[in-house]
Short mmCIF file of C-alpha atoms in Angstrom, two decimals:
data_model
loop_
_atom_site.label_atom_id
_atom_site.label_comp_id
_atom_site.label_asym_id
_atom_site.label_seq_id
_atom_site.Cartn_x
_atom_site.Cartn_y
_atom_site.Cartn_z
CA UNK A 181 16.46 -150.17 8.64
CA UNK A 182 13.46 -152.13 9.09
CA UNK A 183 10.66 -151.33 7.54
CA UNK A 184 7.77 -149.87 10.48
CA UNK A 185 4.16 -150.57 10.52
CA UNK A 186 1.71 -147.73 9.89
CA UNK A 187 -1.98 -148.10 10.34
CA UNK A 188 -3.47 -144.83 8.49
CA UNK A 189 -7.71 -144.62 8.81
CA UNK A 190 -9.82 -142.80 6.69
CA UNK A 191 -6.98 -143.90 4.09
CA UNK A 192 -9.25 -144.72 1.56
CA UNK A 193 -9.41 -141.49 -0.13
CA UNK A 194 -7.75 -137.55 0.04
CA UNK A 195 -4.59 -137.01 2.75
CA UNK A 196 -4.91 -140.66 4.62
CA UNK A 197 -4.69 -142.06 0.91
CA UNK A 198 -1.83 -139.64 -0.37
CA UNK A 199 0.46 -140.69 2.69
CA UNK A 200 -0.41 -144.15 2.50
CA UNK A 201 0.70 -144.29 -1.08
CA UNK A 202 4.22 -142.07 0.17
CA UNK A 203 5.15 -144.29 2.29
CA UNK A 204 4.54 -148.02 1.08
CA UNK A 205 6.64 -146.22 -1.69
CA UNK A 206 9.48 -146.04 0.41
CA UNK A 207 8.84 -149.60 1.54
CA UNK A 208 6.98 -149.13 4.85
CA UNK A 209 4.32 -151.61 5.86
CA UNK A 210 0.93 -149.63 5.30
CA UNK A 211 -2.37 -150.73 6.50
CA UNK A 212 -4.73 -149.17 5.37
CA UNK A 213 -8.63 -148.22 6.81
CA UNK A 214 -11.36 -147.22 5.36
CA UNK A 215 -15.18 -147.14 4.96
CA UNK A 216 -15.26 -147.56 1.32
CA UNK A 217 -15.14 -150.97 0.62
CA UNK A 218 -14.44 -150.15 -3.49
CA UNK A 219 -11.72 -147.65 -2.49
CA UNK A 220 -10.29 -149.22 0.41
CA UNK A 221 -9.62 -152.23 -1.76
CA UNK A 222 -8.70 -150.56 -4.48
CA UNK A 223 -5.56 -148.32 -2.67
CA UNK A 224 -4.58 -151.56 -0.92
CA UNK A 225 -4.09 -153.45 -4.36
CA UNK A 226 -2.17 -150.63 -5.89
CA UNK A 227 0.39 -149.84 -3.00
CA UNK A 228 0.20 -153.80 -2.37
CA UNK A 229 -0.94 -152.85 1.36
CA UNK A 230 -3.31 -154.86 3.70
CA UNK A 231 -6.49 -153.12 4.65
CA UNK A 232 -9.40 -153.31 6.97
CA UNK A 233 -12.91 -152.04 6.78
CA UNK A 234 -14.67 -150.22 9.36
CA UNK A 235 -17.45 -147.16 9.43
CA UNK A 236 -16.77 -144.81 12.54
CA UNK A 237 -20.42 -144.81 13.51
CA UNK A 238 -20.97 -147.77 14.42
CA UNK A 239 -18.40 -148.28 17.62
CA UNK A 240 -18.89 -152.50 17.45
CA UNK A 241 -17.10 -151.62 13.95
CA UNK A 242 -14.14 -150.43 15.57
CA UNK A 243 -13.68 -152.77 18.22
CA UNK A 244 -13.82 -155.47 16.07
CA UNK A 245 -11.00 -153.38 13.49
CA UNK A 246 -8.75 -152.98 16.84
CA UNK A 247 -8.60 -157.10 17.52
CA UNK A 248 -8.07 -157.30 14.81
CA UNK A 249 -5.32 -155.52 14.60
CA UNK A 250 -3.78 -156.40 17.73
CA UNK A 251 -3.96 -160.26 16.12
CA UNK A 252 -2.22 -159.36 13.26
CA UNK A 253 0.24 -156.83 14.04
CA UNK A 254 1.82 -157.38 17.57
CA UNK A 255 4.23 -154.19 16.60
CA UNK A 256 2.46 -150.79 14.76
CA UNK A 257 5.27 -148.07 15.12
CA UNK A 258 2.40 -145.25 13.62
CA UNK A 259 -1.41 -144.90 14.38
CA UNK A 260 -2.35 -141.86 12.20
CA UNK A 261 -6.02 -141.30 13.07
CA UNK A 262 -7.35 -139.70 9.88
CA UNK A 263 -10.51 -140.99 9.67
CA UNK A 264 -13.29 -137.79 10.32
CA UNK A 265 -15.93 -135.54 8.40
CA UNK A 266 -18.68 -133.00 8.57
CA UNK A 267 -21.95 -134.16 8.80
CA UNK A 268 -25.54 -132.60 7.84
CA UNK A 269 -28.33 -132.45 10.24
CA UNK A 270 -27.76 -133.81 14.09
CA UNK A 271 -28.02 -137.53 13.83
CA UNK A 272 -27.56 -139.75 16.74
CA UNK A 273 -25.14 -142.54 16.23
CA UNK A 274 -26.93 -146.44 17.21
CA UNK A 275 -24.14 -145.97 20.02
CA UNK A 276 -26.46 -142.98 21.39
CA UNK A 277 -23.67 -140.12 20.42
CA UNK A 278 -24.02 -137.41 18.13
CA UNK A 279 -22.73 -138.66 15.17
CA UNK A 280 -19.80 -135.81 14.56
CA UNK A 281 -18.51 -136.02 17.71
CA UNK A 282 -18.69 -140.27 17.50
CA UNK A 283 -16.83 -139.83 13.99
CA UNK A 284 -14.06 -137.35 14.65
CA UNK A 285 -13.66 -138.32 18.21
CA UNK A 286 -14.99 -140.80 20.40
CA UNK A 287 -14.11 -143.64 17.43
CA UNK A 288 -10.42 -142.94 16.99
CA UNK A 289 -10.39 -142.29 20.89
CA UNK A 290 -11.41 -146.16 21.43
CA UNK A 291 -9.38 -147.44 18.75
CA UNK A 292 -6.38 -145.79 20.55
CA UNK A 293 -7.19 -146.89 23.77
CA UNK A 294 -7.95 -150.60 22.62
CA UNK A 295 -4.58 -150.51 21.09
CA UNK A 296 -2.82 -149.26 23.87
CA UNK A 297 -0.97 -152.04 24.94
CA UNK A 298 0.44 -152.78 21.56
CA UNK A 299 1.28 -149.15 20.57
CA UNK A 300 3.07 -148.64 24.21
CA UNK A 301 5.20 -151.60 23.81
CA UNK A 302 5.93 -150.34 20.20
CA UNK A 303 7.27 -146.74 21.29
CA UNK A 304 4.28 -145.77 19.02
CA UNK A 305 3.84 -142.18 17.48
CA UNK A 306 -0.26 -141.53 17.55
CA UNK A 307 -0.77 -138.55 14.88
CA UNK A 308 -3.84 -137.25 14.60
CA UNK A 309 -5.86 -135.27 11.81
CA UNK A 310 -7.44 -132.06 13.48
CA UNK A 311 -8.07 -129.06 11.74
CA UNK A 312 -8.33 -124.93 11.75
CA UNK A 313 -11.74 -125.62 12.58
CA UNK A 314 -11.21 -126.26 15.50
CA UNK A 315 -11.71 -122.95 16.51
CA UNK A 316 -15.68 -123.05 15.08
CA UNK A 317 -15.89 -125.36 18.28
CA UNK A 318 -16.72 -125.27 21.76
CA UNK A 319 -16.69 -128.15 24.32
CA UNK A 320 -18.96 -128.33 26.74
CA UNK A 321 -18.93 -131.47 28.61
CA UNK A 322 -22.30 -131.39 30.00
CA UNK A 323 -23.58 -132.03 26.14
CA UNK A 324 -21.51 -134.27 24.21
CA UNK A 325 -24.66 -135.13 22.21
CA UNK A 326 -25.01 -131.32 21.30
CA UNK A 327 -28.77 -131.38 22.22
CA UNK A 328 -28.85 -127.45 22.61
CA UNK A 329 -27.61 -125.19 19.53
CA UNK A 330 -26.86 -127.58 17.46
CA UNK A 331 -25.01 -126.29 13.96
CA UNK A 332 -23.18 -128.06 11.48
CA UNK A 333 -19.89 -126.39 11.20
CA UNK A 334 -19.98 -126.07 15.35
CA UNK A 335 -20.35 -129.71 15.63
CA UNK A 336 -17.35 -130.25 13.32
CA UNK A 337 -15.43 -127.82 14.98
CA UNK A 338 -15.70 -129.24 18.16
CA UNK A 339 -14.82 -132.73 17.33
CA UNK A 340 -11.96 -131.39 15.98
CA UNK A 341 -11.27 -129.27 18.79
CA UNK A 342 -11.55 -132.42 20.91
CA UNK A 343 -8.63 -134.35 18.43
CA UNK A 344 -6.06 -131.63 19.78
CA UNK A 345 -7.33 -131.91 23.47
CA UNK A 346 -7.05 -135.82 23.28
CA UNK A 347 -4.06 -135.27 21.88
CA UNK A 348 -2.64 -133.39 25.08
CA UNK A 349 -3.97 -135.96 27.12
CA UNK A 350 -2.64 -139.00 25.41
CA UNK A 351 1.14 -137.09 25.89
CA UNK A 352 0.23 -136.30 29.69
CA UNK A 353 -1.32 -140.48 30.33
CA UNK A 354 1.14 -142.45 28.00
CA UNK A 355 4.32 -140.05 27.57
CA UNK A 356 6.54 -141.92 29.90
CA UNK A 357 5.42 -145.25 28.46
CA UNK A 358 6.84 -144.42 25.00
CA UNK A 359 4.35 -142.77 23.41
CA UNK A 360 4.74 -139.78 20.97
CA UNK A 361 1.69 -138.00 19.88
CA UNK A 362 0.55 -134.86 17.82
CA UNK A 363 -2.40 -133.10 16.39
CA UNK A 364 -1.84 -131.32 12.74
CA UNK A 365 -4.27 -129.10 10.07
CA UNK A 366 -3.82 -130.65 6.75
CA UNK A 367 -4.66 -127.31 5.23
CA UNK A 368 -7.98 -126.70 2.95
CA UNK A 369 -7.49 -129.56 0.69
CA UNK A 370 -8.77 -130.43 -2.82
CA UNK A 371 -11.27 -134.10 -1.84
CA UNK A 372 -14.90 -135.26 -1.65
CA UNK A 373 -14.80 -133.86 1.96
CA UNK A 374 -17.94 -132.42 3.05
CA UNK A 375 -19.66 -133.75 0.07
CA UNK A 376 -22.58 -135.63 1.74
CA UNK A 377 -23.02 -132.94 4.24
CA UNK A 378 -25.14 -130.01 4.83
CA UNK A 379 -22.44 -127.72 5.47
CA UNK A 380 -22.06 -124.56 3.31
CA UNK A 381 -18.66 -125.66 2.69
CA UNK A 382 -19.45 -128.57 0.43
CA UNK A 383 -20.49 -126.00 -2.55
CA UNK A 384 -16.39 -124.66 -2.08
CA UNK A 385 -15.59 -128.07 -2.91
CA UNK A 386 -17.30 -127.95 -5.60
CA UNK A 387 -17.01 -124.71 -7.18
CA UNK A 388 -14.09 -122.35 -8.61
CA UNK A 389 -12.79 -122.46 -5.44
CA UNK A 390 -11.69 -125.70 -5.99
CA UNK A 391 -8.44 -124.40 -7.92
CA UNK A 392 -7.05 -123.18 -4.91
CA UNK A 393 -7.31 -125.69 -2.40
CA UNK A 394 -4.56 -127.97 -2.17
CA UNK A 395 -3.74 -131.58 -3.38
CA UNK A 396 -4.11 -134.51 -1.19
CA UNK A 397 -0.19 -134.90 -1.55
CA UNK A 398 0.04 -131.48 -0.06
CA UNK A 399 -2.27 -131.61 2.48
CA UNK A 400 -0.63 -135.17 3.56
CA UNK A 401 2.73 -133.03 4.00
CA UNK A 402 2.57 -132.40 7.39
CA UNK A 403 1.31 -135.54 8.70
CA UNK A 404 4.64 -137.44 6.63
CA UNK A 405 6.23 -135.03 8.43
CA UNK A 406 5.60 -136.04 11.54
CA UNK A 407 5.27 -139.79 10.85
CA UNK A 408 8.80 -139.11 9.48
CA UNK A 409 10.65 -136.98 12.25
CA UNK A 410 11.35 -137.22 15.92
CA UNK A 411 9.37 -135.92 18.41
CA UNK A 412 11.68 -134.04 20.74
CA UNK A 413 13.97 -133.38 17.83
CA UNK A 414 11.98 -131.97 15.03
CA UNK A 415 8.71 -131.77 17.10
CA UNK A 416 6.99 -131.49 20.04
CA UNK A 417 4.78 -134.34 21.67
CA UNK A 418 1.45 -132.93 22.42
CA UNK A 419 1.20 -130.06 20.74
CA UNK A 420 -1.16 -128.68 17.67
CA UNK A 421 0.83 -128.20 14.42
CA UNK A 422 0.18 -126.64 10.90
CA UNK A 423 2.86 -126.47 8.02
CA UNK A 424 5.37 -128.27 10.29
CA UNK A 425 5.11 -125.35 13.01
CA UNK A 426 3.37 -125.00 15.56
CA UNK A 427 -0.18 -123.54 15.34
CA UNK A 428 -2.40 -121.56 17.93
CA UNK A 429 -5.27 -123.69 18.23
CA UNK A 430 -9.04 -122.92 19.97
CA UNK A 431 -8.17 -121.27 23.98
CA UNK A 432 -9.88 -124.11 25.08
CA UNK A 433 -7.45 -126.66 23.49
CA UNK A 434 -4.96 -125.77 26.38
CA UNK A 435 -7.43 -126.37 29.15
CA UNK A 436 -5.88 -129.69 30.79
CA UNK A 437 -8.71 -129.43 33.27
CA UNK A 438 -10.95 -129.85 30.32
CA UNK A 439 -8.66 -132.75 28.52
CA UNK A 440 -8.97 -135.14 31.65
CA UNK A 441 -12.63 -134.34 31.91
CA UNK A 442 -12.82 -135.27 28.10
CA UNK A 443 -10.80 -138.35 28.25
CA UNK A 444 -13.38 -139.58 31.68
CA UNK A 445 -16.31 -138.82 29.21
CA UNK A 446 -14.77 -140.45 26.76
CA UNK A 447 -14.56 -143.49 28.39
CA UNK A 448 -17.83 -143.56 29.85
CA UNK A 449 -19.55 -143.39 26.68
CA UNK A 450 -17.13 -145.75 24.51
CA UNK A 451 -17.99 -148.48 27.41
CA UNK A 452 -19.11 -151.79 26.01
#
């Protein structure tokens, strides 16, 4: 068989970097993403991968990553959107979003949506990184920005919250033009995650707790999983997963109501 093309972001370091390395090692074409230039560079040389650069907050960033892409690639079999994070205080991106939900959300959203054309032609699976946290979050369309209440661990929660919902969507839109999609927790893994944030969860990371979180590798389990399986056969398209089942997300994650309003937001503030 062929080898396919997988474009993996935030693969620069933890799970993005632990399937990247997986799978060039069973000879698929891996392009990597990442905001580290040092890192980024680094994985690429020792898997032998092509990479791009490209920092989530700043939205010129990633529509200048998807042309490129779409010059280089006209096939990509995989998108896994990995790239995300907690944040500290509420910041406003230079876009004018919140930075969490520009990050974990509205970036990967218009990388997806640039690409469109390329990954429908390609029968494309889109997997992307949520997380347990989701349930911390709570969508409310009328504040995106998250101008009243603001907290940390809500604001992450939320964008991830919105990964699973964009996930239905994307399945609902694009399902009859090829396009096989999923939303997965990685687990509580053992990375810098939540390092440069204000979150009480970055002392975890660093503390005893530490020893039982897992390794990238396993927290990159699931998503090889579904890079790796059929949807329809091993899973479904749409739907939330967690150790290769499925997983009850946040109630409002199965609000399609709220998914189309989402997506329209979406694309209102992604809008050149």
């Amino acid at each position: 068989m062929a080898s396919r093309t997988i474009v993996i972001t935030g693969a620069s370091d933890g799970i993005g970097a632990a399937a990247a390395r997986t799978l060039a090692k069973a000879g698929e074409q891996v392009v990597v993403v990442g905001r580290s230039a040092e890192k980024t560079r680094a994985l690429a040389k020792d898997i032998d991968a092509d990479y791009f650069l490209a920092d989530f907050s700043e939205l010129a960033q990633v529509r200048t990553l998807a042309e490129q892409l779409k010059s280089d690639y006209p096939r990509i079999d995989v998108l896994a959107n990995n790239a995300g994070g907690i944040m500290g205080k509420r910041t406003l991106t230079a876009d004018g979003n919140e930075s969490t939900f520009q990050v974990n959300h509205l970036a990967p959203f218009l990388l997806t949506t640039l690409l469109m054309d390329t990954l429908s032609a390609s029968g494309a699976k889109i997997i992307n990184t949520s997380s347990a946290a989701n349930n911390f979050g709570k969508l409310d369309l009328s504040d995106l920005t998250a101008s009243h209440g603001y907290s940390t661990n809500r604001a992450y929660g939320t964008g991830k919250l919105a990964n699973i919902l964009f996930t239905s969507e994307l399945h609902r839109r694009f399902h009859e033009r090829g396009i096989t999609t999923a939303a997965f927790h990685p687990g509580v893994v053992r990375t810098n995650f939540a390092a440069e944030s204000a979150s009480p969860w970055r002392h975890a990371y660093k503390s005893i707790l530490n020893r039982f979180m897992l390794t990238p590798d396993q927290g990159a389990d699931t998503m090889l999983w579904l890079i790796n399986g059929t949807a329809g056969t091993d899973w479904i398209s749409g739907a939330y997963y967690a150790k290769r089942a499925l997983a009850k997300a946040n109630r409002q994650a199965y609000d399609a109501a709220l998914a189309r309003g989402l997506w329209e937001k979406s694309e209102e503030l992604v809008a050149a």
